[in-house]
Tab-separated table of C-alpha atoms and ligand atoms in Angstrom:
chain	number	residue	atom	x	y	z
A	1334	UNK	CA	13.707	-12.590	-19.367
A	1335	UNK	CA	15.627	-10.256	-17.134
A	1336	UNK	CA	13.440	-7.552	-15.354
A	1337	UNK	CA	14.904	-4.523	-13.637
A	1338	UNK	CA	12.463	-3.208	-10.847
A	1339	UNK	CA	13.199	0.380	-9.516
A	1340	UNK	CA	11.708	0.535	-5.930
A	1341	UNK	CA	11.562	-2.053	-3.381
A	1342	UNK	CA	8.484	-1.156	-1.445
A	1343	UNK	CA	5.465	-3.534	-1.438
A	1344	UNK	CA	4.722	-2.749	-5.166
A	1345	UNK	CA	8.228	-3.679	-6.251
A	1346	UNK	CA	8.674	-6.652	-4.059
A	1347	UNK	CA	5.431	-8.352	-4.787
A	1348	UNK	CA	6.102	-7.593	-8.600
A	1349	UNK	CA	9.469	-9.242	-8.213
A	1350	UNK	CA	7.701	-12.149	-6.489
A	1351	UNK	CA	5.279	-12.700	-9.117
A	1352	UNK	CA	7.874	-12.308	-11.867
A	1353	UNK	CA	10.576	-14.804	-10.432
A	1354	UNK	CA	7.775	-17.268	-9.716
A	1355	UNK	CA	7.098	-17.154	-13.282
A	1356	UNK	CA	10.561	-17.895	-14.497
A	1357	UNK	CA	11.858	-14.347	-14.789
A	1358	UNK	CA	15.233	-13.095	-13.542
A	1359	UNK	CA	14.793	-10.055	-11.398
A	1360	UNK	CA	17.120	-7.154	-10.312
A	1361	UNK	CA	15.600	-4.877	-7.667
A	1362	UNK	CA	17.027	-1.436	-6.995
A	1363	UNK	CA	16.251	0.894	-3.988
A	1364	UNK	CA	17.540	4.336	-3.284
A	1365	UNK	CA	17.818	3.324	0.387
A	1366	UNK	CA	17.305	0.075	2.205
A	1367	UNK	CA	14.550	-2.242	0.796
A	1368	UNK	CA	11.003	-2.021	2.441
A	1369	UNK	CA	11.566	0.983	4.694
A	1370	UNK	CA	9.413	3.658	3.062
A	1371	UNK	CA	5.484	3.894	2.971
A	1372	UNK	CA	5.114	0.100	2.876
A	1373	UNK	CA	6.885	-0.180	6.244
A	1374	UNK	CA	5.144	2.964	7.707
A	1375	UNK	CA	1.483	1.912	6.739
A	1376	UNK	CA	-1.250	0.428	8.907
A	1377	UNK	CA	-1.877	-2.875	7.009
A	1378	UNK	CA	-5.725	-2.706	7.022
A	1379	UNK	CA	-6.623	-5.041	4.272
A	1380	UNK	CA	-9.489	-3.011	2.720
A	1381	UNK	CA	-9.908	0.544	1.865
A	1382	UNK	CA	-11.154	2.399	4.970
A	1383	UNK	CA	-14.485	3.324	3.822
A	1384	UNK	CA	-14.892	1.389	0.526
A	1385	UNK	CA	-17.809	3.319	-0.724
A	1386	UNK	CA	-15.761	6.494	-0.781
A	1387	UNK	CA	-13.126	5.064	-3.213
A	1388	UNK	CA	-13.250	4.648	-6.951
A	1389	UNK	CA	-14.610	1.105	-8.142
A	1390	UNK	CA	-11.113	0.536	-9.556
A	1391	UNK	CA	-9.458	0.707	-5.970
A	1392	UNK	CA	-11.963	-1.867	-4.493
A	1393	UNK	CA	-11.718	-4.206	-7.281
A	1394	UNK	CA	-7.838	-4.710	-6.685
A	1395	UNK	CA	-8.318	-4.646	-2.872
A	1396	UNK	CA	-10.875	-7.253	-2.797
A	1397	UNK	CA	-8.047	-9.924	-3.341
A	1398	UNK	CA	-5.617	-8.578	-0.579
A	1399	UNK	CA	-6.685	-10.939	2.241
A	1400	UNK	CA	-6.847	-14.309	0.462
A	1401	UNK	CA	-3.751	-13.356	-1.658
A	1402	UNK	CA	-1.798	-12.526	1.391
A	1403	UNK	CA	-3.026	-15.818	3.087
A	1404	UNK	CA	-1.931	-17.878	0.026
A	1405	UNK	CA	1.765	-16.028	0.109
A	1406	UNK	CA	2.135	-16.288	3.713
A	1407	UNK	CA	1.499	-20.117	3.542
A	1408	UNK	CA	3.932	-20.270	0.636
A	1409	UNK	CA	6.875	-18.091	1.757
A	1410	UNK	CA	6.758	-18.327	5.549
A	1411	UNK	CA	7.520	-22.097	5.270
A	1412	UNK	CA	10.911	-20.834	3.768
A	1413	UNK	CA	11.577	-17.704	5.579
A	1414	UNK	CA	10.223	-18.640	9.085
A	1415	UNK	CA	8.486	-15.095	9.278
A	1416	UNK	CA	4.708	-15.099	9.654
A	1417	UNK	CA	3.327	-11.788	8.616
A	1418	UNK	CA	0.363	-12.137	10.912
A	1419	UNK	CA	-2.926	-11.810	9.098
A	1420	UNK	CA	-4.973	-10.702	12.090
A	1421	UNK	CA	-8.679	-11.345	11.964
A	1422	UNK	CA	-10.066	-8.587	14.089
A	1423	UNK	CA	-13.016	-7.298	12.318
A	1424	UNK	CA	-13.721	-3.444	12.106
A	1425	UNK	CA	-16.105	-1.029	13.829
A	1426	UNK	CA	-17.021	2.051	11.947
A	1427	UNK	CA	-18.645	4.817	14.172
A	1428	UNK	CA	-19.498	7.517	11.480
A	1429	UNK	CA	-23.244	7.652	11.645
A	1430	UNK	CA	-23.275	9.587	8.271
A	1431	UNK	CA	-21.936	6.332	6.571
A	1432	UNK	CA	-24.249	3.900	7.942
A	1433	UNK	CA	-26.754	4.031	5.175
A	1434	UNK	CA	-24.364	4.045	2.310
A	1435	UNK	CA	-22.259	1.403	4.030
A	1436	UNK	CA	-25.338	-0.876	4.288
A	1437	UNK	CA	-26.283	-0.227	0.747
A	1438	UNK	CA	-22.810	-0.913	-0.466
A	1439	UNK	CA	-22.868	-4.332	1.191
A	1440	UNK	CA	-26.056	-5.128	-0.383
A	1441	UNK	CA	-24.942	-3.840	-3.901
A	1442	UNK	CA	-21.543	-5.730	-4.044
A	1443	UNK	CA	-22.239	-8.929	-2.052
A	1444	UNK	CA	-18.585	-9.145	-1.405
A	1445	UNK	CA	-17.741	-11.246	1.527
A	1446	UNK	CA	-15.182	-8.965	2.987
A	1447	UNK	CA	-17.589	-5.854	3.080
A	1448	UNK	CA	-20.411	-7.923	4.796
A	1449	UNK	CA	-21.515	-5.677	7.636
A	1450	UNK	CA	-24.126	-5.290	10.300
A	1451	UNK	CA	-25.290	-2.496	12.558
A	1452	UNK	CA	-24.673	-2.991	16.320
A	1453	UNK	CA	-26.163	-1.024	18.978
A	1454	UNK	CA	-25.775	-0.695	22.780
A	1455	UNK	CA	-24.827	-3.843	24.772
A	1456	UNK	CA	-24.359	-5.881	21.503
A	1457	UNK	CA	-21.777	-3.392	20.479
A	1458	UNK	CA	-19.959	-3.297	23.802
A	1459	UNK	CA	-20.030	-7.226	23.757
A	1460	UNK	CA	-17.977	-7.296	20.664
A	1461	UNK	CA	-15.456	-4.612	21.957
A	1462	UNK	CA	-15.491	-4.060	25.615
A	1463	UNK	CA	-12.880	-1.486	25.440
A	1464	UNK	CA	-15.050	1.109	23.723
A	1465	UNK	CA	-15.981	4.424	25.417
A	1466	UNK	CA	-19.513	4.393	26.872
A	1467	UNK	CA	-20.265	7.458	24.548
A	1468	UNK	CA	-20.340	5.054	21.558
A	1469	UNK	CA	-23.570	3.358	21.226
A	1470	UNK	CA	-23.879	2.565	17.526
A	1471	UNK	CA	-21.392	1.064	14.907
A	1472	UNK	CA	-21.276	-0.822	11.622
A	1473	UNK	CA	-19.460	-3.993	12.157
A	1474	UNK	CA	-17.208	-5.636	9.420
A	1475	UNK	CA	-16.517	-8.914	10.922
A	1476	UNK	CA	-14.422	-10.149	7.905
A	1477	UNK	CA	-11.947	-7.479	7.789
A	1478	UNK	CA	-8.404	-8.095	8.842
A	1479	UNK	CA	-4.870	-6.253	9.103
A	1480	UNK	CA	-1.437	-7.607	8.124
A	1481	UNK	CA	1.730	-6.597	9.984
A	1482	UNK	CA	3.329	-5.021	7.068
A	1483	UNK	CA	6.903	-4.721	8.433
A	1484	UNK	CA	6.991	-8.616	8.790
A	1485	UNK	CA	5.400	-8.863	5.300
A	1486	UNK	CA	8.217	-6.861	3.976
A	1487	UNK	CA	11.040	-8.728	6.016
A	1488	UNK	CA	9.567	-11.901	4.813
A	1489	UNK	CA	9.532	-10.820	1.192
A	1490	UNK	CA	12.933	-9.587	1.348
A	1491	UNK	CA	14.146	-12.867	2.946
A	1492	UNK	CA	12.557	-14.907	0.490
A	1493	UNK	CA	13.805	-12.825	-2.528
A	1494	UNK	CA	17.246	-12.518	-1.173
A	1495	UNK	CA	17.773	-16.438	-1.199
A	1496	UNK	CA	16.207	-16.686	-4.578
A	1497	UNK	CA	18.797	-17.766	-7.264
A	1498	UNK	CA	17.326	-15.524	-9.958
A	1499	UNK	CA	17.205	-12.306	-7.744
A	1500	UNK	CA	19.748	-9.500	-7.277
A	1501	UNK	CA	19.149	-6.723	-4.795
A	1502	UNK	CA	20.914	-3.353	-5.175
A	1503	UNK	CA	20.117	-1.299	-2.101
A	1504	UNK	CA	21.338	2.325	-1.861
A	1505	UNK	CA	21.360	2.490	-5.624
A	1506	UNK	CA	19.320	5.568	-6.505
A	1507	UNK	CA	18.331	5.157	-10.283
A	1508	UNK	CA	18.626	8.573	-11.796
A	1509	UNK	CA	17.916	8.124	-15.467
A	1510	UNK	CA	17.108	5.841	-18.260
A	1511	UNK	CA	19.051	5.271	-21.323
A	1512	UNK	CA	16.386	5.558	-24.031
A	1513	UNK	CA	16.765	4.283	-27.364
A	1514	UNK	CA	13.807	5.126	-29.731
A	1515	UNK	CA	10.813	3.117	-28.261
A	1516	UNK	CA	12.684	1.201	-25.717
A	1517	UNK	CA	14.816	1.614	-22.410
A	1518	UNK	CA	18.331	0.157	-23.131
A	1519	UNK	CA	19.618	0.403	-19.693
A	1520	UNK	CA	19.447	2.501	-16.387
A	1521	UNK	CA	22.099	4.591	-14.487
A	1522	UNK	CA	22.320	5.049	-10.823
A	1523	UNK	CA	23.886	8.046	-8.960
A	1524	UNK	CA	27.361	6.917	-9.418
A	1525	UNK	CA	26.818	6.538	-13.178
A	1526	UNK	CA	26.904	2.798	-13.092
A	1527	UNK	CA	24.893	1.444	-15.922
A	1528	UNK	CA	22.585	-1.629	-15.624
A	1529	UNK	CA	21.057	-3.616	-18.433
A	1530	UNK	CA	17.751	-5.602	-18.585
A	1531	UNK	CA	15.202	-6.748	-21.095
A	1532	UNK	CA	12.173	-4.947	-19.321
A	1533	UNK	CA	11.987	-2.222	-16.560
A	1534	UNK	CA	9.376	-1.645	-13.878
A	1535	UNK	CA	8.889	1.714	-12.179
A	1536	UNK	CA	7.570	1.029	-8.570
A	1537	UNK	CA	9.066	4.132	-6.951
A	1538	UNK	CA	5.974	4.990	-4.810
A	1539	UNK	CA	5.696	8.724	-3.704
A	1540	UNK	CA	8.902	9.499	-5.813
A	1541	UNK	CA	7.408	8.599	-9.269
A	1542	UNK	CA	7.025	12.043	-10.438
A	1543	UNK	CA	10.759	12.016	-10.778
A	1544	UNK	CA	10.491	10.398	-14.117
A	1545	UNK	CA	8.178	13.049	-15.500
A	1546	UNK	CA	10.998	15.268	-17.082
A	1547	UNK	CA	12.788	12.426	-18.887
A	1548	UNK	CA	9.752	10.771	-20.109
A	1549	UNK	CA	7.963	14.081	-21.040
A	1550	UNK	CA	5.088	12.969	-19.086
A	1551	UNK	CA	2.946	14.637	-16.366
A	1552	UNK	CA	3.152	11.996	-13.477
A	1553	UNK	CA	0.659	13.354	-11.020
A	1554	UNK	CA	1.919	11.474	-7.938
A	1555	UNK	CA	3.027	13.322	-4.967
A	1556	UNK	CA	4.154	12.414	-1.513
A	1557	UNK	CA	1.215	12.673	1.155
A	1558	UNK	CA	2.534	12.445	4.660
A	1559	UNK	CA	0.658	10.186	7.193
A	1560	UNK	CA	1.752	9.872	10.879
A	1561	UNK	CA	1.034	7.091	13.346
A	1562	UNK	CA	1.754	6.467	17.018
A	1563	UNK	CA	2.040	3.119	18.594
A	1564	UNK	CA	0.830	1.871	22.017
A	1565	UNK	CA	1.805	-1.374	23.763
A	1566	UNK	CA	-0.963	-3.008	25.628
A	1567	UNK	CA	-1.118	-6.777	26.672
A	1568	UNK	CA	-1.728	-9.157	24.034
A	1569	UNK	CA	-5.257	-9.466	22.618
A	1570	UNK	CA	-6.337	-6.368	24.916
A	1571	UNK	CA	-8.278	-4.441	21.987
A	1572	UNK	CA	-10.444	-6.958	20.139
A	1573	UNK	CA	-11.246	-4.995	16.976
A	1574	UNK	CA	-10.088	-2.456	14.569
A	1575	UNK	CA	-11.835	0.820	15.358
A	1576	UNK	CA	-12.654	3.696	13.049
A	1577	UNK	CA	-14.193	7.284	13.380
A	1578	UNK	CA	-13.692	10.362	11.263
A	1579	UNK	CA	-10.879	8.698	9.446
A	1580	UNK	CA	-8.856	8.000	12.428
A	1581	UNK	CA	-8.292	4.470	13.366
A	1582	UNK	CA	-7.092	1.815	15.985
A	1583	UNK	CA	-5.354	-1.451	14.676
A	1584	UNK	CA	-4.488	-3.988	17.080
A	1585	UNK	CA	-1.713	-6.523	16.495
A	1586	UNK	CA	-1.559	-9.900	17.938
A	1587	UNK	CA	1.134	-9.160	20.441
A	1588	UNK	CA	-0.860	-6.074	21.928
A	1589	UNK	CA	0.736	-3.272	19.772
A	1590	UNK	CA	-2.042	-0.971	18.900
A	1591	UNK	CA	-1.494	1.501	15.994
A	1592	UNK	CA	-3.264	4.990	16.060
A	1593	UNK	CA	-3.335	6.865	12.954
A	1594	UNK	CA	-3.371	8.627	10.607
A	1595	UNK	CA	-2.946	12.156	9.557
A	1596	UNK	CA	-3.090	13.522	5.950
A	1597	UNK	CA	-0.391	16.449	5.188
A	1598	UNK	CA	0.888	17.819	2.064
A	1599	UNK	CA	4.425	18.638	3.163
A	1600	UNK	CA	6.741	17.534	0.435
A	1601	UNK	CA	9.070	14.630	1.347
A	1602	UNK	CA	9.170	15.600	5.104
A	1603	UNK	CA	9.022	12.424	7.354
A	1604	UNK	CA	9.213	14.187	10.578
A	1605	UNK	CA	6.397	13.561	13.111
A	1606	UNK	CA	5.053	16.975	14.783
A	1607	UNK	CA	3.402	17.356	18.298
A	1608	UNK	CA	0.242	19.081	16.943
A	1609	UNK	CA	-0.628	16.271	14.490
A	1610	UNK	CA	0.308	13.701	17.018
A	1611	UNK	CA	-2.079	15.021	19.694
A	1612	UNK	CA	-4.769	15.420	16.932
A	1613	UNK	CA	-4.479	11.562	16.370
A	1614	UNK	CA	-4.362	10.877	20.052
A	1615	UNK	CA	-7.360	12.863	20.771
A	1616	UNK	CA	-9.501	11.022	18.322
A	1617	UNK	CA	-8.248	7.560	19.184
A	1618	UNK	CA	-8.750	8.024	22.876
A	1619	UNK	CA	-12.221	9.291	22.203
A	1620	UNK	CA	-13.057	5.744	20.900
A	1621	UNK	CA	-11.028	3.766	23.507
A	1622	UNK	CA	-10.226	6.066	26.507
A	1623	UNK	CA	-8.548	3.285	28.612
A	1624	UNK	CA	-5.524	3.225	26.059
A	1625	UNK	CA	-4.312	6.387	27.976
A	1626	UNK	CA	-2.787	3.876	30.666
A	1627	UNK	CA	-0.551	2.377	28.416
A	1628	UNK	CA	2.848	3.558	27.041
A	1629	UNK	CA	3.463	5.213	23.550
A	1630	UNK	CA	6.296	3.085	22.330
A	1631	UNK	CA	6.796	4.732	18.957
A	1632	UNK	CA	5.950	7.467	16.606
A	1633	UNK	CA	6.442	7.776	12.650
A	1634	UNK	CA	5.410	9.293	9.553
A	1635	UNK	CA	5.432	7.906	6.023
A	1636	UNK	CA	4.819	9.079	2.438
A	1637	UNK	CA	1.897	7.662	0.596
A	1638	UNK	CA	2.017	7.805	-3.177
A	1639	UNK	CA	-0.922	10.234	-3.683
A	1640	UNK	CA	-2.544	9.806	-7.094
A	1641	UNK	CA	-5.804	11.200	-8.501
A	1642	UNK	CA	-8.533	9.246	-6.980
A	1643	UNK	CA	-6.150	6.787	-5.458
A	1644	UNK	CA	-6.247	4.701	-8.577
A	1645	UNK	CA	-2.781	3.238	-9.334
A	1646	UNK	CA	-0.963	3.113	-12.712
A	1647	UNK	CA	-0.364	-0.384	-13.856
A	1648	UNK	CA	0.787	-1.424	-17.304
A	1649	UNK	CA	3.125	-0.258	-20.095
A	1650	UNK	CA	4.193	3.232	-20.011
A	1651	UNK	CA	3.560	5.396	-23.016
A	1652	UNK	CA	5.816	5.243	-25.922
A	1653	UNK	CA	8.412	2.871	-24.539
A	1654	UNK	CA	7.280	-0.788	-24.972
A	1655	UNK	CA	9.766	-2.463	-22.356
A	1656	UNK	CA	8.953	0.130	-19.526
A	1657	UNK	CA	6.253	-0.770	-17.082
A	1658	UNK	CA	4.462	1.177	-14.331
A	1659	UNK	CA	3.136	-0.259	-10.942
A	1660	UNK	CA	2.905	2.981	-8.771
A	1661	UNK	CA	0.575	5.604	-7.332
A	1662	UNK	CA	-1.408	3.348	-4.728
A	1663	UNK	CA	-2.075	6.332	-2.324
A	1664	UNK	CA	-3.791	4.948	0.738
A	1665	UNK	CA	-4.417	1.266	-0.355
A	1666	UNK	CA	-0.930	-0.023	-1.656
A	1667	UNK	CA	-0.908	-2.755	0.904
A	1668	UNK	CA	-4.334	-4.072	0.316
A	1669	UNK	CA	-4.000	-3.685	-3.559
A	1670	UNK	CA	-0.528	-4.938	-3.531
A	1671	UNK	CA	-1.138	-8.557	-4.466
A	1672	UNK	CA	-3.573	-7.924	-7.227
A	1673	UNK	CA	-1.567	-4.984	-8.678
A	1674	UNK	CA	1.549	-7.165	-8.860
A	1675	UNK	CA	-0.403	-10.061	-10.521
A	1676	UNK	CA	-1.891	-7.624	-12.936
A	1677	UNK	CA	1.510	-6.259	-13.975
A	1678	UNK	CA	3.126	-9.613	-14.290
A	1679	UNK	CA	-0.002	-10.834	-16.515
A	1680	UNK	CA	0.296	-7.839	-18.711
A	1681	UNK	CA	4.118	-8.170	-19.079
A	1682	UNK	CA	4.018	-11.984	-19.598
A	1683	UNK	CA	0.724	-11.673	-21.714
A	1684	UNK	CA	-1.087	-13.882	-19.349
A	1685	UNK	CA	-4.990	-13.481	-18.865
A	1686	UNK	CA	-5.535	-10.546	-16.541
A	1687	UNK	CA	-6.948	-11.001	-13.095
A	1688	UNK	CA	-9.080	-7.823	-13.907
A	1689	UNK	CA	-9.862	-5.540	-16.726
A	1690	UNK	CA	-6.820	-3.363	-16.784
A	1691	UNK	CA	-8.401	-0.311	-18.451
A	1692	UNK	CA	-9.011	1.633	-15.290
A	1693	UNK	CA	-5.259	1.585	-14.386
A	1694	UNK	CA	-3.821	2.295	-17.799
A	1695	UNK	CA	-1.005	4.873	-18.155
A	1696	UNK	CA	-2.892	6.307	-21.053
A	1697	UNK	CA	-4.271	8.545	-18.145
A	1698	UNK	CA	-0.818	10.202	-18.007
A	1699	UNK	CA	-0.571	13.349	-20.110
A	1700	UNK	CA	2.429	14.361	-22.327
A	1701	UNK	CA	4.040	17.642	-21.463
A	1702	UNK	CA	2.891	20.439	-23.799
A	1703	UNK	CA	6.027	21.515	-25.775
A	1704	UNK	CA	5.961	25.274	-25.797
A	1705	UNK	CA	6.678	27.112	-29.117
A	1706	UNK	CA	9.699	29.130	-29.049
A	1707	UNK	CA	8.902	32.829	-28.930
A	1708	UNK	CA	9.676	34.615	-32.120
B	1411	FAD	C1	0.589	6.210	7.785
B	1411	FAD	C2	0.207	5.221	6.653
B	1411	FAD	C3	-0.964	4.316	6.923
B	1411	FAD	C4	-1.210	3.395	5.682
B	1411	FAD	N1	-2.143	2.532	5.926
B	1411	FAD	C5	-2.321	1.639	4.886
B	1411	FAD	C6	-3.379	0.650	5.184
B	1411	FAD	O1	-3.880	0.463	6.248
B	1411	FAD	N2	-3.585	-0.225	4.129
B	1411	FAD	C7	-3.067	-0.214	2.901
B	1411	FAD	O2	-3.497	-0.889	2.025
B	1411	FAD	N3	-2.225	0.964	2.741
B	1411	FAD	C8	-1.873	1.793	3.517
B	1411	FAD	N4	-1.010	2.771	3.374
B	1411	FAD	C9	-0.454	3.019	1.825
B	1411	FAD	C10	0.567	2.083	1.619
B	1411	FAD	O3	1.440	2.078	2.636
B	1411	FAD	C11	1.221	2.550	0.186
B	1411	FAD	O4	0.089	2.835	-0.638
B	1411	FAD	C12	2.136	1.578	-0.218
B	1411	FAD	O5	3.147	1.323	0.822
B	1411	FAD	C13	2.896	2.035	-1.423
B	1411	FAD	O6	3.931	1.028	-1.767
B	1411	FAD	P1	4.949	1.155	-2.957
B	1411	FAD	O7	5.885	0.080	-2.966
B	1411	FAD	O8	4.281	1.750	-4.054
B	1411	FAD	O9	5.830	2.606	-2.138
B	1411	FAD	P2	7.066	2.527	-1.155
B	1411	FAD	O10	6.864	1.564	-0.113
B	1411	FAD	O11	7.205	4.026	-0.644
B	1411	FAD	O12	8.318	2.031	-1.952
B	1411	FAD	C14	8.881	2.809	-3.010
B	1411	FAD	C15	10.332	2.650	-2.895
B	1411	FAD	O13	10.910	3.090	-3.966
B	1411	FAD	C16	12.204	3.542	-3.656
B	1411	FAD	N5	12.678	4.595	-4.662
B	1411	FAD	C17	12.031	5.728	-4.969
B	1411	FAD	N6	12.732	6.406	-6.001
B	1411	FAD	C18	13.660	5.489	-6.248
B	1411	FAD	C19	14.783	5.530	-7.459
B	1411	FAD	N7	14.882	6.722	-8.171
B	1411	FAD	N8	15.788	4.611	-7.373
B	1411	FAD	C20	15.715	3.617	-6.565
B	1411	FAD	N9	14.594	3.504	-5.526
B	1411	FAD	C21	13.745	4.340	-5.635
B	1411	FAD	C22	11.937	4.117	-2.356
B	1411	FAD	O14	13.417	4.279	-1.682
B	1411	FAD	C23	10.994	3.283	-1.736
B	1411	FAD	O15	11.605	2.236	-1.067
B	1411	FAD	C24	-0.559	3.513	4.417
B	1411	FAD	C25	0.466	4.631	4.249
B	1411	FAD	C26	0.786	5.393	5.288
B	1411	FAD	C27	1.994	6.278	5.157
């Protein structure tokens, strides 16, 4: 079976990996270079930031993130030579108003990744000696990790590029489908070149509403900008991830520390701006003031694929039996990536699904109302 995947972010690339590993031939299209959009820009925390604030459907997929990335890393890094650095740092959350609900969540779900304990005073500063002395209480999640997402993408691209059943088409913007009754026959790029396949997957992240007009559907996915700034400290300088008021610090193994992230609705703008950057900086330095002595080496912004409740659309698109969805992961597309791709592959190839697919169904998409012509 030949499958065309539109979009080469984490959603499209992991879908491609799943499908080729199960015998399919895959063509992947991206309007720019592969793996350069939200999936590159993200922080790589392998859990929703405050899981209890998210829909159960988000946590259900996210719980597979860490173990599945460990499995993929062992398999594909042997071939690509690129380790995508699953960094087991644990996470400290300082939002006092979340302490009770966070503890209750742990008890309710008994999920190893969400195991947490309350730390105070000296105990807290033993776990992370870089913290501001103002911080005296935190919830500690020792099992939480982060992934170096740019390296994940590099590794996936390297693995798929050398695969005999994969074709990459970068700088190919897919403009429209050639629809015939209940099927997609082919797709056209910006130059009018036509590409055929048996099945088609939409994995176009923040750009997914583009398909609304042609499919006569309301696709409620919109770009939500997030900015990050990057410090370079010595290796292992910051021992844990830290989170307060939805701002976080993410240490990488080599001493880079990501500080993020903002939430702005400003269309497809990927410029950083000084006001947002200083807001992020202020919150991050309040957690770890000593960071200020190190250089900021990079600043960037990415576009999250914002969807209602952050629950992605995964499954067959309405009215077209060879058109599939894997988009709308909002703030958690990296941690939900492996299970989302597996679920898509299982639905497409009629394998047993990893989770109940109902919550992700595209039946949540509404058809446009056709307006009656005025008489
Ligand atoms: C600042 C920030 C921090 C984040 N932190 C985390 C985190 O810690 N943990 C986590 O799990 N998630 C995080 N996220 C969210 C995560 O990055 C996204 O949910 C995820 O990357 C979405 O992946 P995607 O493949 O769907 O989209 P993208 O990576 O945006 O990929 C979509 C691709 O489709 C291509 N495309 C679009 N339209 C077309 C077309 N018509 N033709 C051809 N190609 C097309 C685009 O060029 C793009 O390459 C963060 C995001 C941001 C911005």
